[in-house]
Short mmCIF file of C-alpha atoms and ligand atoms in Angstrom, two decimals:
data_model
loop_
_atom_site.label_atom_id
_atom_site.label_comp_id
_atom_site.label_asym_id
_atom_site.label_seq_id
_atom_site.Cartn_x
_atom_site.Cartn_y
_atom_site.Cartn_z
CA MET A 1222 22.74 -6.30 13.13
CA PRO A 1223 20.61 -4.06 10.86
CA PRO A 1224 22.65 -1.33 9.12
CA SER A 1225 22.75 1.97 11.01
CA VAL A 1226 20.38 4.79 10.17
CA ASP A 1227 22.41 7.51 8.47
CA SER A 1228 21.67 11.11 9.20
CA CYS A 1229 20.58 12.95 6.08
CA LEU A 1230 18.68 15.83 4.61
CA LEU A 1231 15.18 14.73 3.65
CA VAL A 1232 14.05 16.89 0.72
CA ILE A 1233 10.28 16.67 0.36
CA LEU A 1234 9.22 17.73 -3.14
CA GLY A 1235 5.54 18.61 -2.88
CA ALA A 1236 5.80 19.95 0.65
CA SER A 1237 2.49 21.78 0.75
CA GLY A 1238 0.50 18.71 -0.29
CA ASP A 1239 -1.73 16.47 1.75
CA LEU A 1240 0.73 13.62 2.00
CA THR A 1241 3.36 15.79 3.70
CA SER A 1242 1.11 17.19 6.40
CA ARG A 1243 -1.11 14.14 6.94
CA LYS A 1244 1.47 11.36 6.75
CA LEU A 1245 5.13 12.30 6.37
CA LEU A 1246 5.56 14.82 9.17
CA PRO A 1247 3.43 12.90 11.69
CA ALA A 1248 5.57 9.87 10.80
CA LEU A 1249 8.83 11.78 11.32
CA TYR A 1250 7.58 13.18 14.62
CA GLU A 1251 6.70 9.65 15.81
CA ARG A 1252 10.14 8.36 14.79
CA HIS A 1253 11.77 11.28 16.60
CA VAL A 1254 9.84 10.49 19.79
CA ALA A 1255 10.68 6.79 19.40
CA GLY A 1256 14.37 7.73 19.18
CA ASP A 1257 14.83 6.25 15.67
CA LEU A 1258 15.65 9.50 13.90
CA PRO A 1259 19.32 10.54 14.09
CA ALA A 1260 19.59 13.90 15.82
CA GLU A 1261 21.33 15.47 12.81
CA THR A 1262 18.44 14.68 10.43
CA ARG A 1263 17.18 17.78 8.62
CA VAL A 1264 14.05 18.29 6.52
CA LEU A 1265 13.70 20.70 3.59
CA GLY A 1266 10.25 21.14 2.10
CA VAL A 1267 10.02 22.38 -1.49
CA SER A 1268 6.78 23.60 -3.01
CA ARG A 1269 5.60 26.43 -5.23
CA ARG A 1270 3.52 28.16 -2.57
CA PRO A 1271 5.41 31.09 -0.95
CA LYS A 1272 5.83 30.49 2.77
CA SER A 1273 8.45 31.19 5.40
CA ASP A 1274 10.15 28.47 7.47
CA ARG A 1275 8.16 29.69 10.45
CA GLU A 1276 4.81 29.55 8.68
CA TRP A 1277 5.48 26.04 7.42
CA ARG A 1278 6.53 24.81 10.83
CA GLU A 1279 3.38 26.24 12.36
CA ASP A 1280 1.15 24.57 9.74
CA LEU A 1281 2.93 21.30 10.35
CA ALA A 1282 2.70 21.55 14.13
CA ALA A 1283 -1.08 21.88 13.84
CA SER A 1284 -1.47 18.93 11.51
CA VAL A 1285 0.93 16.69 13.48
CA GLN A 1286 -0.90 17.55 16.70
CA ALA A 1287 -4.22 16.62 15.08
CA ARG A 1288 -2.91 13.26 13.90
CA VAL A 1289 -0.65 11.70 16.50
CA GLU A 1290 -1.66 10.36 19.88
CA ASN A 1291 -0.30 12.21 22.93
CA PHE A 1292 1.30 15.07 21.02
CA ASP A 1293 4.07 16.55 23.16
CA ARG A 1294 4.86 20.14 22.25
CA ARG A 1295 8.29 19.89 23.88
CA ARG A 1296 9.26 16.98 21.60
CA TRP A 1297 7.92 18.84 18.56
CA ASP A 1298 9.98 21.89 19.50
CA GLU A 1299 13.10 19.71 19.38
CA LEU A 1300 12.28 18.71 15.81
CA ALA A 1301 10.87 21.98 14.43
CA PRO A 1302 14.16 23.95 14.12
CA ARG A 1303 15.49 21.21 11.85
CA ILE A 1304 12.68 21.79 9.35
CA SER A 1305 12.93 24.44 6.65
CA TYR A 1306 11.09 25.47 3.52
CA GLN A 1307 11.97 26.65 0.05
CA ALA A 1308 9.37 28.07 -2.35
CA ALA A 1309 10.29 26.79 -5.82
CA ASP A 1310 8.88 24.90 -8.80
CA ALA A 1311 10.92 21.69 -8.62
CA ALA A 1312 9.72 20.59 -12.07
CA LYS A 1313 11.69 23.46 -13.68
CA ALA A 1314 15.42 22.95 -14.12
CA ALA A 1315 15.92 26.70 -13.59
CA SER A 1316 14.70 26.41 -9.99
CA TRP A 1317 17.41 23.96 -9.04
CA GLY A 1318 20.18 26.55 -8.66
CA GLY A 1319 18.36 27.94 -5.63
CA ILE A 1320 17.23 24.53 -4.37
CA SER A 1321 20.77 23.15 -4.65
CA GLU A 1322 22.18 26.04 -2.60
CA ARG A 1323 19.59 25.40 0.07
CA ILE A 1324 20.36 21.68 0.01
CA ALA A 1325 24.09 22.35 0.35
CA SER A 1326 23.60 24.52 3.41
CA ALA A 1327 21.03 22.28 5.09
CA THR A 1328 22.67 18.88 4.53
CA PRO A 1329 24.27 17.46 7.67
CA GLY A 1330 27.92 16.88 6.83
CA GLY A 1331 27.84 19.56 4.10
CA GLU A 1332 28.75 18.80 0.47
CA CYS A 1333 29.35 15.13 1.08
CA GLY A 1334 26.36 14.59 3.35
CA ASN A 1335 23.46 12.30 2.53
CA VAL A 1336 20.34 13.48 0.70
CA LEU A 1337 17.03 11.63 0.54
CA PHE A 1338 14.59 13.05 -2.00
CA PHE A 1339 10.90 12.27 -1.55
CA LEU A 1340 8.56 12.75 -4.53
CA ALA A 1341 5.31 13.74 -2.83
CA VAL A 1342 3.89 15.48 -5.90
CA GLY A 1343 1.32 14.37 -8.48
CA PRO A 1344 2.66 11.47 -10.59
CA GLU A 1345 2.69 13.61 -13.75
CA LEU A 1346 5.50 15.66 -12.19
CA TYR A 1347 7.81 12.72 -11.39
CA THR A 1348 9.59 12.67 -14.75
CA PRO A 1349 10.23 16.44 -15.05
CA ILE A 1350 11.40 16.64 -11.44
CA VAL A 1351 13.73 13.65 -11.78
CA ALA A 1352 15.15 15.15 -14.98
CA ALA A 1353 15.68 18.49 -13.20
CA ILE A 1354 17.47 16.76 -10.31
CA GLY A 1355 19.64 15.06 -12.91
CA GLU A 1356 20.51 18.35 -14.58
CA SER A 1357 21.29 19.98 -11.24
CA GLY A 1358 24.35 17.76 -10.85
CA LEU A 1359 23.29 16.74 -7.34
CA VAL A 1360 23.42 13.06 -8.21
CA SER A 1361 26.07 13.12 -10.87
CA THR A 1362 29.35 11.23 -11.00
CA GLU A 1363 31.31 14.21 -9.69
CA ARG A 1364 29.08 14.25 -6.61
CA ARG A 1365 29.79 10.59 -6.16
CA ALA A 1366 33.44 11.56 -5.79
CA CYS A 1367 32.57 12.00 -2.12
CA ARG A 1368 32.16 8.25 -1.95
CA ASP A 1369 35.57 7.71 -3.44
CA ALA A 1370 36.86 9.74 -0.54
CA SER A 1371 35.19 6.98 1.57
CA ILE A 1372 32.43 9.29 2.75
CA LYS A 1373 29.02 7.83 2.05
CA GLY A 1374 27.48 10.95 0.50
CA TRP A 1375 24.54 8.94 -0.75
CA ARG A 1376 21.67 10.25 -2.85
CA ARG A 1377 18.42 8.30 -2.70
CA ILE A 1378 14.94 8.97 -3.97
CA VAL A 1379 11.61 7.77 -2.59
CA VAL A 1380 8.87 7.64 -5.23
CA GLU A 1381 5.26 7.71 -4.03
CA LYS A 1382 2.48 5.71 -5.66
CA PRO A 1383 0.82 5.62 -8.14
CA PHE A 1384 4.04 4.79 -9.96
CA GLY A 1385 2.79 5.74 -13.42
CA THR A 1386 -0.70 5.26 -14.78
CA ASP A 1387 -0.30 1.91 -16.55
CA GLU A 1388 2.40 -0.59 -17.44
CA ALA A 1389 3.80 1.47 -20.33
CA SER A 1390 4.07 4.68 -18.29
CA ALA A 1391 5.60 2.76 -15.34
CA LYS A 1392 8.25 1.43 -17.70
CA ALA A 1393 8.89 4.94 -19.03
CA LEU A 1394 9.15 6.28 -15.48
CA ASN A 1395 11.58 3.50 -14.57
CA ARG A 1396 13.71 4.57 -17.53
CA SER A 1397 13.63 8.25 -16.48
CA LEU A 1398 14.67 7.31 -12.95
CA ALA A 1399 17.40 5.01 -14.20
CA ALA A 1400 18.86 7.88 -16.22
CA VAL A 1401 19.61 9.74 -12.99
CA PHE A 1402 19.65 7.22 -10.12
CA ASP A 1403 21.03 3.71 -9.74
CA GLU A 1404 18.45 1.03 -8.91
CA GLU A 1405 19.77 0.71 -5.34
CA GLU A 1406 19.12 4.44 -4.88
CA ILE A 1407 15.44 4.17 -5.91
CA TYR A 1408 12.82 3.48 -3.21
CA ARG A 1409 9.36 2.84 -4.70
CA ILE A 1410 7.19 3.22 -1.64
CA ASP A 1411 3.86 1.62 -0.76
CA HIS A 1412 2.91 2.57 2.77
CA TYR A 1413 0.95 -0.69 3.25
CA LEU A 1414 4.29 -2.48 3.40
CA GLY A 1415 5.19 -0.31 6.40
CA LYS A 1416 2.10 -1.40 8.34
CA GLU A 1417 2.90 -3.73 11.23
CA SER A 1418 -0.33 -5.62 10.55
CA VAL A 1419 0.62 -6.26 6.90
CA GLN A 1420 4.13 -7.40 7.87
CA GLY A 1421 2.38 -9.64 10.40
CA LEU A 1422 1.29 -11.80 7.44
CA LEU A 1423 4.93 -12.77 6.92
CA ALA A 1424 5.35 -13.68 10.59
CA LEU A 1425 2.14 -15.70 10.59
CA ARG A 1426 3.11 -17.69 7.52
CA PHE A 1427 6.83 -18.13 7.94
CA ALA A 1428 7.49 -18.07 11.70
CA ASN A 1429 5.09 -20.97 12.31
CA GLY A 1430 5.08 -24.53 11.11
CA ILE A 1431 1.33 -25.06 11.17
CA PHE A 1432 0.09 -22.83 8.38
CA GLU A 1433 2.49 -23.35 5.50
CA PRO A 1434 1.68 -27.06 4.88
CA ILE A 1435 -1.99 -26.20 4.22
CA TRP A 1436 -1.33 -22.85 2.50
CA ASN A 1437 -1.98 -24.03 -1.05
CA GLU A 1438 -4.61 -25.05 -3.59
CA ARG A 1439 -5.13 -28.46 -1.98
CA TYR A 1440 -6.51 -26.98 1.22
CA VAL A 1441 -7.49 -23.41 0.43
CA ASP A 1442 -10.79 -22.96 -1.40
CA HIS A 1443 -10.26 -19.25 -2.06
CA VAL A 1444 -8.84 -16.06 -0.57
CA GLN A 1445 -10.54 -12.69 -0.21
CA ILE A 1446 -8.70 -9.41 0.26
CA THR A 1447 -10.84 -6.41 1.13
CA ALA A 1448 -9.76 -2.82 1.74
CA ALA A 1449 -12.97 -0.90 2.36
CA GLU A 1450 -13.14 2.77 3.30
CA SER A 1451 -16.06 4.73 4.65
CA ILE A 1452 -14.68 8.08 3.45
CA GLY A 1453 -15.37 9.40 -0.04
CA VAL A 1454 -12.93 11.20 -2.32
CA GLU A 1455 -12.92 14.22 0.04
CA ASP A 1456 -10.72 17.06 -1.19
CA ARG A 1457 -8.75 14.87 -3.62
CA VAL A 1458 -11.22 15.06 -6.51
CA ALA A 1459 -8.70 16.35 -9.05
CA PHE A 1460 -6.27 13.52 -8.32
CA TYR A 1461 -8.90 10.85 -7.84
CA ASP A 1462 -10.95 11.49 -10.97
CA ARG A 1463 -7.96 10.72 -13.19
CA THR A 1464 -6.80 7.87 -10.98
CA GLY A 1465 -9.66 5.69 -9.69
CA ALA A 1466 -9.69 2.76 -7.29
CA ILE A 1467 -7.67 0.38 -9.46
CA ARG A 1468 -4.68 2.71 -9.76
CA ASP A 1469 -5.08 4.17 -6.28
CA MET A 1470 -5.53 0.96 -4.29
CA ILE A 1471 -5.52 -2.31 -6.25
CA GLN A 1472 -2.34 -1.90 -8.30
CA SER A 1473 -0.42 -1.00 -5.16
CA HIS A 1474 -1.81 -1.78 -1.70
CA LEU A 1475 -4.01 -4.78 -2.50
CA LEU A 1476 -1.47 -6.44 -4.77
CA GLN A 1477 1.16 -6.01 -2.07
CA ILE A 1478 -1.06 -7.71 0.49
CA LEU A 1479 -1.77 -10.38 -2.12
CA ALA A 1480 1.96 -10.88 -2.64
CA PHE A 1481 2.54 -11.44 1.09
CA VAL A 1482 -0.34 -13.92 1.25
CA ALA A 1483 0.57 -15.86 -1.89
CA MET A 1484 4.36 -15.69 -2.29
CA GLU A 1485 6.77 -18.54 -1.70
CA PRO A 1486 8.87 -18.49 1.46
CA PRO A 1487 12.18 -16.77 0.75
CA SER A 1488 15.26 -18.81 1.65
CA VAL A 1489 16.30 -16.11 4.11
CA PHE A 1490 14.71 -12.91 5.41
CA ALA A 1491 16.85 -10.58 3.31
CA PRO A 1492 15.88 -7.62 1.11
CA ASP A 1493 16.75 -9.11 -2.27
CA ARG A 1494 15.11 -12.47 -1.42
CA LEU A 1495 11.87 -10.85 -0.21
CA ARG A 1496 11.67 -8.64 -3.26
CA ALA A 1497 12.39 -11.54 -5.59
CA GLU A 1498 9.55 -13.62 -4.10
CA ARG A 1499 7.07 -10.74 -4.26
CA ARG A 1500 8.06 -10.12 -7.87
CA ASP A 1501 7.74 -13.81 -8.74
CA ILE A 1502 4.23 -14.20 -7.42
CA LEU A 1503 3.04 -11.01 -9.12
CA GLU A 1504 4.51 -12.23 -12.38
CA ALA A 1505 2.53 -15.48 -11.96
CA ILE A 1506 -0.83 -13.66 -12.09
CA GLN A 1507 -2.93 -14.72 -15.06
CA ILE A 1508 -3.60 -11.52 -16.96
CA PRO A 1509 -7.36 -11.35 -17.70
CA ARG A 1510 -8.33 -11.36 -21.36
CA LYS A 1511 -10.59 -8.53 -22.54
CA ASP A 1512 -13.41 -10.99 -23.21
CA GLU A 1513 -13.19 -12.25 -19.62
CA LEU A 1514 -13.44 -8.86 -17.96
CA GLU A 1515 -17.17 -8.93 -17.33
CA THR A 1516 -16.95 -12.19 -15.44
CA THR A 1517 -13.73 -11.49 -13.56
CA ALA A 1518 -14.13 -7.88 -12.44
CA ALA A 1519 -16.71 -5.36 -11.25
CA LEU A 1520 -16.47 -1.58 -10.99
CA GLY A 1521 -18.67 0.97 -9.30
CA GLN A 1522 -19.25 4.60 -8.45
CA TYR A 1523 -21.02 5.62 -5.28
CA GLY A 1524 -24.35 7.33 -5.68
CA PRO A 1525 -25.93 10.02 -3.51
CA GLY A 1526 -26.42 9.11 0.12
CA PRO A 1527 -28.61 10.79 2.71
CA ASP A 1528 -25.67 13.03 3.66
CA GLY A 1529 -24.49 14.27 0.30
CA VAL A 1530 -24.06 14.10 -3.43
CA GLY A 1531 -22.92 11.06 -5.33
CA TYR A 1532 -19.53 10.79 -7.00
CA VAL A 1533 -20.49 11.94 -10.52
CA ALA A 1534 -22.27 14.99 -9.15
CA THR A 1535 -19.27 16.03 -7.01
CA GLU A 1536 -17.75 19.38 -7.91
CA GLY A 1537 -14.60 18.86 -9.94
CA VAL A 1538 -15.55 15.43 -11.29
CA ALA A 1539 -15.60 15.46 -15.11
CA PRO A 1540 -19.12 15.28 -16.55
CA GLY A 1541 -19.98 11.67 -17.36
CA SER A 1542 -16.82 10.48 -15.60
CA THR A 1543 -16.41 6.70 -15.62
CA THR A 1544 -13.69 6.69 -12.96
CA GLU A 1545 -14.34 3.87 -10.54
CA THR A 1546 -14.62 4.49 -6.78
CA PHE A 1547 -15.07 0.76 -6.27
CA ALA A 1548 -13.28 -2.16 -7.88
CA ALA A 1549 -13.37 -5.89 -7.38
CA MET A 1550 -11.51 -8.52 -9.35
CA ARG A 1551 -10.77 -12.22 -9.36
CA ILE A 1552 -7.17 -13.23 -9.70
CA ARG A 1553 -5.81 -16.63 -10.65
CA PHE A 1554 -2.20 -17.70 -10.59
CA ASP A 1555 -0.30 -19.81 -13.06
CA ASN A 1556 1.82 -21.61 -10.51
CA TRP A 1557 1.86 -24.93 -8.66
CA ARG A 1558 0.86 -23.60 -5.27
CA TRP A 1559 -2.25 -21.72 -6.32
CA ALA A 1560 -3.50 -23.07 -9.66
CA GLY A 1561 -7.24 -23.53 -9.08
CA THR A 1562 -7.54 -21.28 -6.01
CA PRO A 1563 -9.05 -17.89 -6.85
CA PHE A 1564 -8.12 -14.72 -4.99
CA TYR A 1565 -10.83 -12.06 -4.85
CA LEU A 1566 -9.79 -8.44 -4.34
CA ARG A 1567 -12.14 -5.63 -3.42
CA THR A 1568 -11.76 -1.97 -2.51
CA GLY A 1569 -14.00 1.07 -2.49
CA LYS A 1570 -14.81 4.47 -1.10
CA ARG A 1571 -17.93 5.24 0.92
CA LEU A 1572 -18.53 1.66 1.91
CA ALA A 1573 -20.00 0.52 5.21
CA ALA A 1574 -16.82 0.81 7.27
CA LYS A 1575 -13.07 1.25 7.26
CA HIS A 1576 -12.20 -2.40 7.11
CA THR A 1577 -9.15 -4.18 5.70
CA GLU A 1578 -8.91 -7.94 5.92
CA VAL A 1579 -7.59 -11.11 4.36
CA VAL A 1580 -9.89 -14.13 4.48
CA VAL A 1581 -8.40 -17.56 3.84
CA GLN A 1582 -11.31 -19.93 3.29
CA PHE A 1583 -10.34 -23.58 3.66
CA LYS A 1584 -11.91 -26.44 1.75
CA ALA A 1585 -14.42 -28.81 3.29
CA PRO A 1586 -13.21 -32.17 4.61
CA PRO A 1587 -13.12 -34.88 1.93
CA THR A 1588 -16.42 -36.30 3.13
CA ASP A 1589 -19.20 -35.11 5.41
CA LEU A 1590 -18.98 -37.65 8.20
CA PHE A 1591 -21.95 -36.10 9.98
CA ARG A 1592 -24.38 -36.18 7.06
CA THR A 1593 -26.50 -38.94 8.59
CA LEU A 1594 -27.24 -37.07 11.82
CA SER A 1595 -30.92 -36.21 11.73
CA ASN A 1596 -30.48 -32.93 13.62
CA ALA A 1597 -27.09 -31.92 12.25
CA SER A 1598 -26.67 -28.89 10.07
CA GLY A 1599 -23.87 -30.83 8.41
CA VAL A 1600 -20.55 -29.57 7.15
CA PRO A 1601 -20.95 -26.72 4.64
CA ALA A 1602 -19.78 -27.54 1.16
CA THR A 1603 -17.07 -24.88 1.10
CA GLY A 1604 -15.87 -25.66 4.60
CA ALA A 1605 -16.54 -23.80 7.80
CA ASP A 1606 -12.94 -23.28 8.68
CA ARG A 1607 -11.55 -19.94 7.77
CA LEU A 1608 -8.73 -17.74 8.93
CA VAL A 1609 -9.39 -14.02 8.96
CA VAL A 1610 -6.43 -11.69 9.26
CA GLU A 1611 -7.80 -8.27 10.04
CA ILE A 1612 -5.48 -5.39 9.18
CA ALA A 1613 -7.71 -2.38 9.94
CA PRO A 1614 -9.27 -0.96 11.99
CA ARG A 1615 -7.58 -3.42 14.39
CA SER A 1616 -4.85 -5.92 13.86
CA ARG A 1617 -6.32 -9.25 14.88
CA ILE A 1618 -6.58 -12.82 13.73
CA ARG A 1619 -9.73 -14.90 13.88
CA LEU A 1620 -9.85 -18.63 13.26
CA ARG A 1621 -13.25 -20.21 12.75
CA PHE A 1622 -14.01 -23.91 12.66
CA LEU A 1623 -16.82 -26.31 13.57
CA GLY A 1624 -17.19 -27.89 16.99
CA ARG A 1625 -19.74 -29.96 18.82
CA ALA A 1626 -22.72 -27.90 19.84
CA PRO A 1627 -24.03 -28.19 23.41
CA GLY A 1628 -26.98 -30.56 23.87
CA ALA A 1629 -27.72 -34.21 24.44
CA SER A 1630 -27.58 -35.16 20.79
CA PHE A 1631 -24.60 -34.63 18.56
CA SER A 1632 -24.68 -31.57 16.34
CA LEU A 1633 -22.22 -29.00 15.07
CA HIS A 1634 -21.78 -25.30 15.54
CA PRO A 1635 -19.13 -22.76 14.50
CA ILE A 1636 -16.50 -21.72 17.05
CA GLU A 1637 -14.25 -18.72 16.67
CA MET A 1638 -10.89 -18.01 18.27
CA GLU A 1639 -9.62 -14.46 18.27
CA ALA A 1640 -6.16 -13.04 18.95
CA ASP A 1641 -4.78 -9.52 19.18
CA ALA A 1642 -2.25 -9.96 16.38
CA GLY A 1643 -0.59 -6.57 16.72
CA GLY A 1644 0.07 -6.91 20.44
CA ARG A 1645 -1.10 -3.34 20.90
CA GLY A 1646 -4.38 -4.17 22.57
CA GLY A 1647 -6.32 -2.52 19.76
CA ALA A 1648 -4.36 0.77 19.98
CA ALA A 1649 -3.42 2.45 16.69
CA GLU A 1650 -0.25 1.39 14.89
CA PRO A 1651 2.40 4.04 14.30
CA GLU A 1652 2.17 5.87 10.98
CA ALA A 1653 3.42 3.37 8.37
CA TYR A 1654 5.57 5.93 6.52
CA GLY A 1655 7.82 6.31 9.58
CA PRO A 1656 9.51 2.90 9.59
CA LEU A 1657 9.77 3.04 5.78
CA LEU A 1658 11.57 6.41 5.88
CA ILE A 1659 13.94 4.98 8.48
CA ASP A 1660 14.56 1.95 6.20
CA ALA A 1661 15.38 4.32 3.33
CA MET A 1662 17.85 6.15 5.60
CA ARG A 1663 19.56 2.89 6.46
CA GLY A 1664 19.55 1.67 2.85
CA ASP A 1665 17.20 -1.30 3.39
CA GLN A 1666 15.04 -1.90 0.30
CA SER A 1667 13.17 -4.99 1.61
CA LEU A 1668 9.87 -3.16 1.84
CA PHE A 1669 10.22 -1.17 -1.37
CA LYS A 1670 9.38 -2.41 -4.84
CA ASP A 1671 11.94 -3.03 -7.48
CA ARG A 1672 11.56 -2.21 -11.13
CA GLU A 1673 10.11 -5.54 -12.27
CA GLU A 1674 7.74 -5.82 -9.33
CA VAL A 1675 6.07 -2.52 -10.06
CA GLU A 1676 5.82 -3.35 -13.77
CA ALA A 1677 4.31 -6.79 -13.01
CA SER A 1678 1.66 -5.25 -10.78
CA TRP A 1679 0.63 -2.86 -13.54
CA ALA A 1680 0.49 -5.70 -16.06
CA ALA A 1681 -2.03 -7.47 -13.79
CA VAL A 1682 -4.50 -4.58 -13.85
CA ASP A 1683 -3.81 -3.00 -17.24
CA PRO A 1684 -6.72 -4.75 -19.05
CA LEU A 1685 -9.13 -3.20 -16.53
CA LEU A 1686 -7.89 0.30 -17.30
CA GLY A 1687 -7.47 0.84 -21.00
CA ASP A 1688 -9.47 0.30 -24.16
CA GLY A 1689 -11.87 -2.56 -23.77
CA SER A 1690 -12.57 -1.82 -20.12
CA GLU A 1691 -15.69 0.19 -21.15
CA VAL A 1692 -17.61 -3.02 -20.77
CA LEU A 1693 -17.08 -2.63 -17.02
CA ARG A 1694 -17.70 1.10 -17.01
CA HIS A 1695 -20.69 1.70 -19.23
CA ALA A 1696 -23.27 1.79 -16.43
CA ILE A 1697 -21.33 2.45 -13.28
CA ALA A 1698 -22.75 5.88 -12.38
CA ASP A 1699 -24.47 5.68 -8.98
CA ASN A 1700 -24.41 1.88 -9.06
CA TYR A 1701 -23.91 1.51 -5.32
CA VAL A 1702 -25.41 3.16 -2.32
CA PRO A 1703 -22.99 4.73 0.17
CA GLY A 1704 -22.79 2.82 3.44
CA GLY A 1705 -23.12 -0.62 1.85
CA TRP A 1706 -20.66 -3.10 0.38
CA GLY A 1707 -20.52 -1.99 -3.23
CA PRO A 1708 -22.39 -2.70 -6.46
CA ASP A 1709 -24.44 -5.83 -7.15
CA ALA A 1710 -21.89 -6.78 -9.78
CA ALA A 1711 -19.31 -7.35 -7.01
CA HIS A 1712 -21.63 -9.79 -5.26
CA GLU A 1713 -22.43 -11.50 -8.56
CA LEU A 1714 -18.71 -11.93 -9.19
CA LEU A 1715 -18.50 -14.33 -6.24
CA ALA A 1716 -22.01 -15.74 -6.57
CA ARG A 1717 -21.11 -16.96 -10.08
CA ASP A 1718 -18.41 -19.08 -8.44
CA GLY A 1719 -20.81 -20.27 -5.71
CA ARG A 1720 -19.21 -18.03 -3.07
CA ALA A 1721 -19.99 -14.89 -1.08
CA TRP A 1722 -17.98 -12.05 0.42
CA HIS A 1723 -17.12 -12.54 4.05
CA VAL A 1724 -18.59 -9.15 5.04
C1 BG6 B 859 -3.74 5.88 -0.13
C2 BG6 B 859 -4.83 6.15 -1.13
O1 BG6 B 859 -2.60 5.36 -0.77
O2 BG6 B 859 -4.21 4.94 0.82
C3 BG6 B 859 -6.08 6.67 -0.43
O3 BG6 B 859 -4.37 7.11 -2.07
C4 BG6 B 859 -6.49 5.73 0.68
O4 BG6 B 859 -7.15 6.84 -1.35
C5 BG6 B 859 -5.32 5.40 1.58
O5 BG6 B 859 -7.51 6.38 1.43
C6 BG6 B 859 -5.67 4.32 2.58
O6 BG6 B 859 -4.60 4.17 3.47
P1 BG6 B 859 -4.84 3.65 4.96
O7 BG6 B 859 -3.47 3.54 5.54
O8 BG6 B 859 -5.70 4.68 5.61
O9 BG6 B 859 -5.54 2.34 4.85
#
């Protein structure tokens, strides 16, 4: 039996931001409609912008309605009175007197009720806010006295990505958090882990006996992980220009997908086992040397398309910015399962489509039995058999292999089998933040990163970010046309290894 979901006060720090209106509140509404959210749950939004409870609820109603399917006003009206707002600068310790009073009055169960903080602010504010929470006494030992009185009275904190800006800052942030919260109270979130289609990778690999025996360097030629987006940086220029695709997508979402594809089977489906295996595989990544960067990675910035300006010319982007809107890299592992099998990762803005997929390309049979057939196309050198796990826009699995082509004489042709992996008939998945928030309320950390995991994922991309990465950045301005599949350098990355991107 999974642990019960405790009622709590969810304190969203950064309540007037994009994440709150676009993701968190639609997710909470969906969980409310699904019946997962305890009726006593309360939400307190904290942000600097002055606003009344009523104004905030109205803003949220509009954005939830625009984002969820079959919005039901009646169901929203059940949730709305439980949502309130406090205008305050959470990064200033002086604001926490007022915030604490509000928390005390809004927490179900009063003083000894449960409080879930959610850091939905810019990453530069994490440390000052955590320090201010610490100073407020809300998480201190005295508060924990409630627990001694056998009342849970838990305090937990969800930390949004990017968790720092590099390995050193992630370590520093881990230390700041550890000064206030215990590790089991810290939930480092990555919404890709809340996606049903991403979790489906675990079911595919570990609930079946047929894939695992061939899921290794002996049978797999290479793996591709693509997370392409058709949108540009939109209204997030300020955040994006100091972040870029590696920090925004690769260090978090793509490495998490990679971990699910490459990790060892845990001995049991339990939070600490799952986290340990994800951490292990990320720690087995060969860190690229500076002198290898040019042959193992490619960066890009979208140029002007027919419908608008290119990235560097976008208002708010620093002149001469070398922030990447596209990144591709080759990853190798130092472990028995994958030594010799490269994993290629790719992500970018303003590409041809919103498309997220994992491609497992199998090796060719040991010999081409059909090579003597005069009319046969033969068996391709890298193998025709591939498994494609599509994560977005639809959750589906496609298995391709060669079969006998119709006709009097023997020849081969590719056959493809397709399955609706999500079981939703192509309909949209629920907002991924919802199930993760529920997990945080029940104290399940399976789908959240621990301290070492987040540090290992930064270590894997650090060389592409700091000094020495100029070699990848010196000529990236306008190096790919919107609507395509990224810069030439990304295609060359695979071509050098005798391979090509699946799409
Ligand atoms: C976010 C990134 O974490 O993920 C965005 O900051 C990106 O830049 C988004 O657009 C993609 O998420 P999804 O769920 O739409 O694939």
